Coordinates of C-alpha atoms and ligand atoms in Angstrom, one line a residue:
X13 CA -31.3 -61.8 67.9
X14 CA -28.7 -60.3 70.5
X15 CA -25.3 -60.6 69.6
X16 CA -24.2 -61.6 65.4
X17 CA -21.6 -64.0 66.9
X18 CA -19.0 -64.1 70.0
X19 CA -16.0 -63.5 68.7
X20 CA -13.8 -66.2 69.7
X21 CA -16.0 -68.2 67.6
X22 CA -15.5 -65.6 64.4
X23 CA -11.7 -66.0 64.6
X24 CA -12.0 -68.7 65.2
X25 CA -14.4 -69.8 62.4
X26 CA -12.6 -67.2 59.9
X27 CA -9.2 -67.2 61.5
X28 CA -7.3 -64.1 61.2
X29 CA -7.0 -61.8 64.7
X30 CA -9.0 -58.9 65.7
X31 CA -6.5 -55.4 64.8
X32 CA -4.6 -54.1 67.5
X33 CA -4.5 -50.5 64.8
X34 CA -8.1 -50.0 64.6
X35 CA -8.8 -50.7 68.5
X36 CA -11.2 -53.5 67.8
X37 CA -12.0 -54.2 71.2
X38 CA -14.8 -57.2 70.5
X39 CA -17.5 -55.9 73.7
X40 CA -18.9 -60.2 75.1
X41 CA -21.1 -59.1 77.2
X42 CA -24.8 -58.7 75.4
X43 CA -26.2 -57.2 78.4
X44 CA -23.8 -54.1 78.8
X45 CA -24.4 -54.2 75.0
X46 CA -27.9 -53.3 75.9
X47 CA -27.7 -50.4 78.7
X48 CA -25.7 -49.0 76.1
X49 CA -29.0 -49.4 73.2
X50 CA -31.4 -48.8 76.1
X51 CA -29.0 -45.5 77.2
X52 CA -29.7 -44.1 73.9
X53 CA -33.6 -44.2 74.6
X54 CA -34.4 -44.9 70.6
X55 CA -38.2 -44.8 69.7
X56 CA -38.7 -47.0 66.4
X57 CA -38.6 -43.8 64.5
X58 CA -34.9 -43.1 64.6
X59 CA -32.1 -43.3 63.0
X60 CA -28.9 -44.1 63.8
X61 CA -25.0 -44.1 62.7
X62 CA -23.6 -47.2 64.3
X63 CA -20.0 -46.1 65.1
X64 CA -17.2 -49.4 64.2
X65 CA -20.5 -52.4 64.5
X66 CA -17.9 -54.6 64.6
X67 CA -19.2 -58.3 65.0
X68 CA -22.4 -56.4 65.3
X69 CA -23.2 -56.7 69.5
X70 CA -24.3 -53.2 69.9
X71 CA -26.1 -54.0 66.2
X72 CA -28.2 -57.1 67.0
X73 CA -30.2 -54.7 69.9
X74 CA -30.2 -51.8 67.8
X75 CA -32.2 -53.8 65.2
X76 CA -34.2 -54.3 67.6
X77 CA -35.5 -50.1 68.8
X78 CA -34.7 -48.4 65.9
X79 CA -36.3 -48.3 62.2
X80 CA -33.1 -48.0 60.5
X81 CA -29.1 -48.6 61.1
X82 CA -26.5 -46.8 59.3
X83 CA -23.6 -49.5 59.7
X84 CA -20.1 -47.4 59.5
X85 CA -17.6 -50.3 59.1
X86 CA -14.2 -49.4 58.2
X87 CA -12.2 -53.3 57.7
X88 CA -12.9 -54.9 54.7
X89 CA -13.6 -58.5 56.2
X90 CA -16.3 -57.2 59.3
X91 CA -18.1 -55.1 57.2
X92 CA -18.7 -58.3 54.8
X93 CA -18.7 -60.9 57.4
X94 CA -22.1 -57.7 58.4
X95 CA -23.7 -57.8 55.0
X96 CA -24.3 -61.2 54.9
X97 CA -25.1 -62.3 58.1
X98 CA -27.6 -59.2 57.5
X99 CA -28.2 -59.7 53.9
X100 CA -32.6 -60.2 54.5
X101 CA -32.6 -56.7 56.9
X102 CA -31.6 -54.3 53.7
X103 CA -34.9 -52.1 54.7
X104 CA -33.3 -50.7 57.9
X105 CA -30.0 -51.8 58.1
X106 CA -27.2 -50.4 55.4
X107 CA -24.0 -51.4 56.3
X108 CA -21.1 -48.5 54.8
X109 CA -17.2 -49.8 54.8
X110 CA -15.7 -47.3 54.8
X111 CA -13.9 -44.9 57.8
X112 CA -15.9 -42.6 59.9
X113 CA -14.4 -39.6 60.2
X114 CA -14.6 -39.3 55.8
X115 CA -18.5 -40.3 56.5
X116 CA -21.2 -37.5 55.5
X117 CA -23.0 -37.1 57.8
X118 CA -25.4 -34.0 56.5
X119 CA -26.1 -36.5 53.8
X120 CA -27.3 -38.8 55.7
X121 CA -30.1 -36.4 58.3
X122 CA -30.7 -35.2 54.9
X123 CA -32.2 -38.8 54.0
X124 CA -33.9 -39.6 56.7
X125 CA -35.4 -36.2 57.1
X126 CA -34.4 -35.8 60.7
X127 CA -31.3 -36.0 63.0
X128 CA -29.1 -38.6 63.9
X129 CA -28.3 -40.9 67.2
X130 CA -24.7 -42.0 66.8
X131 CA -23.9 -45.4 68.4
X132 CA -20.3 -46.7 69.5
X133 CA -18.1 -48.9 71.0
X134 CA -15.8 -46.6 69.8
X135 CA -12.7 -47.8 68.7
X136 CA -10.1 -45.4 71.2
X137 CA -8.0 -43.8 68.6
X138 CA -10.3 -41.8 66.5
X139 CA -13.1 -41.1 70.3
X140 CA -11.8 -37.5 69.3
X141 CA -11.0 -37.2 66.2
X142 CA -14.4 -38.2 66.1
X143 CA -15.8 -36.1 68.9
X144 CA -14.9 -33.0 66.9
X145 CA -16.5 -34.1 63.7
X146 CA -19.6 -34.0 65.5
X147 CA -19.3 -31.6 66.6
X148 CA -19.2 -29.7 63.3
X149 CA -22.0 -31.2 62.4
X150 CA -24.0 -31.1 65.2
X151 CA -27.5 -29.6 63.2
X152 CA -27.2 -33.7 61.8
X153 CA -27.5 -35.5 65.4
X154 CA -28.9 -35.2 68.2
X155 CA -28.1 -37.8 70.5
X156 CA -24.5 -39.6 70.9
X157 CA -23.7 -42.7 73.4
X158 CA -20.3 -44.2 73.1
X159 CA -18.4 -46.1 74.5
X160 CA -15.1 -44.7 75.4
X161 CA -11.3 -45.0 76.8
X162 CA -12.4 -44.2 80.6
X163 CA -10.0 -40.6 80.2
X164 CA -11.2 -39.7 77.3
X165 CA -14.6 -39.8 78.7
X166 CA -13.8 -37.9 81.7
X167 CA -12.0 -35.3 79.2
X168 CA -15.7 -34.7 77.6
X169 CA -17.8 -34.7 81.2
X170 CA -15.1 -32.1 83.0
X171 CA -15.5 -29.4 84.5
X172 CA -13.7 -25.8 84.5
X173 CA -10.6 -26.1 86.9
X174 CA -9.4 -29.7 87.1
X175 CA -6.7 -31.7 85.0
X176 CA -9.0 -33.2 82.2
X177 CA -10.5 -30.1 81.2
X178 CA -9.3 -29.6 77.8
X179 CA -10.4 -28.9 74.1
X180 CA -13.8 -30.4 73.6
X181 CA -14.5 -30.4 76.9
X182 CA -14.9 -26.8 76.1
X183 CA -16.8 -26.9 72.6
X184 CA -19.1 -30.1 73.9
X185 CA -20.2 -28.1 76.7
X186 CA -20.7 -25.3 75.0
X187 CA -23.1 -27.4 72.4
X188 CA -24.0 -29.3 74.4
X189 CA -24.4 -31.2 77.0
X190 CA -22.2 -34.9 78.3
X191 CA -23.4 -37.3 80.9
X192 CA -21.3 -40.3 81.9
X193 CA -23.5 -43.1 82.6
X194 CA -21.9 -46.4 83.4
X195 CA -18.0 -47.9 83.3
X196 CA -16.7 -50.8 81.7
X197 CA -14.1 -52.4 83.1
X198 CA -11.4 -54.5 80.6
X199 CA -13.1 -58.3 81.2
X200 CA -16.2 -57.3 78.9
X201 CA -14.6 -57.1 75.9
X202 CA -11.9 -59.7 73.9
X203 CA -9.2 -58.7 73.6
X204 CA -9.0 -56.8 77.2
X205 CA -8.2 -53.9 76.4
X206 CA -5.5 -52.2 79.0
X207 CA -7.6 -48.9 80.2
X208 CA -11.5 -49.0 81.8
X209 CA -14.1 -47.7 79.9
X210 CA -16.5 -45.7 80.1
X211 CA -19.9 -45.0 78.3
X212 CA -21.2 -41.3 77.8
X213 CA -24.1 -39.7 76.3
X214 CA -23.9 -36.6 74.5
X215 CA -27.0 -34.4 72.8
X216 CA -27.3 -31.4 71.0
X217 CA -30.3 -29.0 71.6
X218 CA -32.4 -28.8 68.4
X219 CA -32.6 -25.3 69.6
X220 CA -30.5 -22.7 67.6
X221 CA -27.9 -22.6 71.6
X222 CA -25.7 -18.9 72.3
X223 CA -22.4 -19.8 70.9
X224 CA -24.4 -19.9 67.3
X225 CA -23.0 -17.7 65.8
X226 CA -19.6 -17.4 66.2
X227 CA -17.5 -19.2 63.3
X228 CA -17.3 -23.4 64.7
X229 CA -14.4 -23.5 63.6
X230 CA -12.5 -20.6 64.9
X231 CA -14.1 -20.9 69.2
X232 CA -12.2 -24.3 68.1
X233 CA -8.9 -23.0 67.1
X234 CA -9.2 -20.6 70.0
X235 CA -9.6 -22.4 72.5
X236 CA -6.8 -25.2 70.5
X237 CA -4.2 -22.5 71.0
X238 CA -4.5 -21.4 74.4
X239 CA -4.6 -25.0 76.1
X240 CA -1.4 -25.7 74.1
X241 CA -0.2 -23.8 76.9
X242 CA -2.3 -24.6 80.1
X243 CA 0.2 -23.4 82.5
X244 CA 1.4 -20.4 80.8
X245 CA -1.2 -16.7 81.4
X246 CA -3.8 -16.7 78.2
X247 CA -2.0 -13.7 77.0
X248 CA 1.4 -15.3 76.6
X249 CA -0.7 -18.6 75.1
X250 CA -2.3 -16.1 72.9
X251 CA 0.3 -14.0 72.0
X252 CA 1.3 -14.0 68.3
X253 CA -1.7 -16.0 68.0
X254 CA -3.3 -16.1 64.2
X255 CA -0.9 -13.3 63.4
X256 CA -3.5 -10.8 65.6
X257 CA -1.6 -7.6 67.2
X258 CA -0.6 -7.9 71.1
X259 CA -3.3 -4.3 71.0
X260 CA -5.9 -6.2 69.7
X261 CA -6.0 -9.2 71.8
X262 CA -5.6 -7.2 74.5
X263 CA -9.2 -5.6 73.0
X264 CA -10.3 -8.1 73.0
X265 CA -9.8 -9.5 76.9
X266 CA -10.5 -6.2 77.6
X267 CA -14.1 -6.6 76.2
X268 CA -14.4 -10.1 76.5
X269 CA -14.4 -8.9 80.6
X270 CA -11.3 -12.0 80.7
X271 CA -8.1 -11.0 83.0
X272 CA -5.2 -12.0 80.2
X273 CA -3.9 -12.9 83.7
X274 CA -5.5 -16.2 84.2
X275 CA -5.1 -19.6 82.8
X276 CA -6.9 -21.2 80.0
X277 CA -7.7 -24.3 82.0
X278 CA -9.3 -21.3 84.6
X279 CA -11.7 -20.4 81.9
X280 CA -15.7 -20.9 81.4
X281 CA -17.1 -22.2 78.3
X282 CA -18.7 -18.9 77.6
X283 CA -15.8 -17.3 77.8
X284 CA -13.5 -18.7 75.5
X285 CA -16.5 -18.2 73.1
X286 CA -17.2 -14.3 73.9
X287 CA -13.1 -14.0 73.3
X288 CA -13.7 -15.4 69.9
X289 CA -16.6 -13.6 69.4
X290 CA -14.1 -10.7 70.7
X291 CA -11.4 -11.9 68.5
X292 CA -14.2 -11.3 65.7
X293 CA -15.5 -7.9 65.4
X294 CA -11.7 -6.9 66.9
X295 CA -11.2 -8.0 63.4
X296 CA -10.0 -11.2 63.1
X297 CA -9.5 -13.4 60.0
X298 CA -11.4 -16.5 58.4
X299 CA -10.1 -19.5 60.0
X300 CA -9.3 -21.8 57.2
X301 CA -11.3 -25.4 58.2
X302 CA -8.9 -27.9 56.0
X303 CA -5.4 -26.9 57.3
Ligands
SAM26 N1 -19.0 -52.6 67.8 C1 -18.5 -53.5 68.4 C2 -18.6 -54.2 69.7 O1 -18.5 -53.6 70.5 O2 -18.2 -55.4 69.9 C3 -17.1 -53.3 67.8 C4 -15.8 -52.3 68.9 S1 -14.3 -52.3 68.3 C5 -14.5 -51.2 69.7 C6 -13.7 -51.1 67.2 C7 -14.4 -51.2 65.9 O3 -14.9 -50.3 65.2 C8 -13.8 -51.8 64.7 O4 -15.0 -53.4 64.5 C9 -13.1 -51.7 63.8 O5 -12.6 -52.6 63.0 C10 -13.8 -50.0 63.6 N2 -13.1 -49.2 63.9 C11 -12.0 -49.0 63.4 N3 -11.7 -47.8 62.9 C12 -12.3 -47.1 62.8 C13 -12.9 -46.1 61.7 N4 -12.1 -45.5 61.5 N5 -13.9 -46.2 60.5 C14 -15.3 -47.0 61.1 N6 -15.1 -48.4 61.9 C15 -14.1 -48.0 62.5

């Protein structure tokens, strides 16, 4: 089974049109879908969560490659189509009609008895928020393969000092690894998007990484505050951050061995971790993750 239905055929039959606000650009090339699934290197025992399955172009290949697939689709009509089409496969596939940003990663991993693999041709408007959610729930996730807007993929994989380097580059490098796999042009989608896409693979290593002693939300908050003023020096960018006294901030820079006159974008991910660690040691109060 290669693709459940072509998007053109689906809309001809069902009426309506792809929903722009849900980032509905459907992949039309089975070969590309196959390459994306191959990049996930699935084993039969893997449990996969597919983000935004749409009309099932990736799903068809996922079902051939692993034991169980959760399909998380926000569009009720597409979710109903998937439920109907895959009715006979309830032992291996479950459709969740919901926003993937609310998905219970921990619950699904617990039920699976293993860490999950996440795959998706992501709706572009949720690529970054989703990556933050996955980072937060990294203990439930083994790895993921995602098609994202090329610029976003470059940000995920960016090196310190480059213009693309930002909050997600820092966090993904601290908690995992990012690898650009291949590019996909707009002509492979219906309707074609205005941008190029990039397939990236993100791995969250099983062993506890070296920053697990630092509270994730606090670290994210520090990195975020620094990059909000990326053209300023670190001491200016973080001045007044979280109510910290200038002396406490100076002490944290000194203990971390970081020159506060540097610009945020020149700091390595490990520098950010060290800064956050020393801010905590210096008495910085916890960050409310819900704010
Ligand atoms: N996987 C299909 C493919 O490759 O052809 C569709 C990809 S399309 C770029 C993105 C899909 O994500 C659409 O089906 C859209 O309805 C769905 N989607 C958009 N926002 C979502 C959200 N917050 N949660 C779950 N699904 C979402």
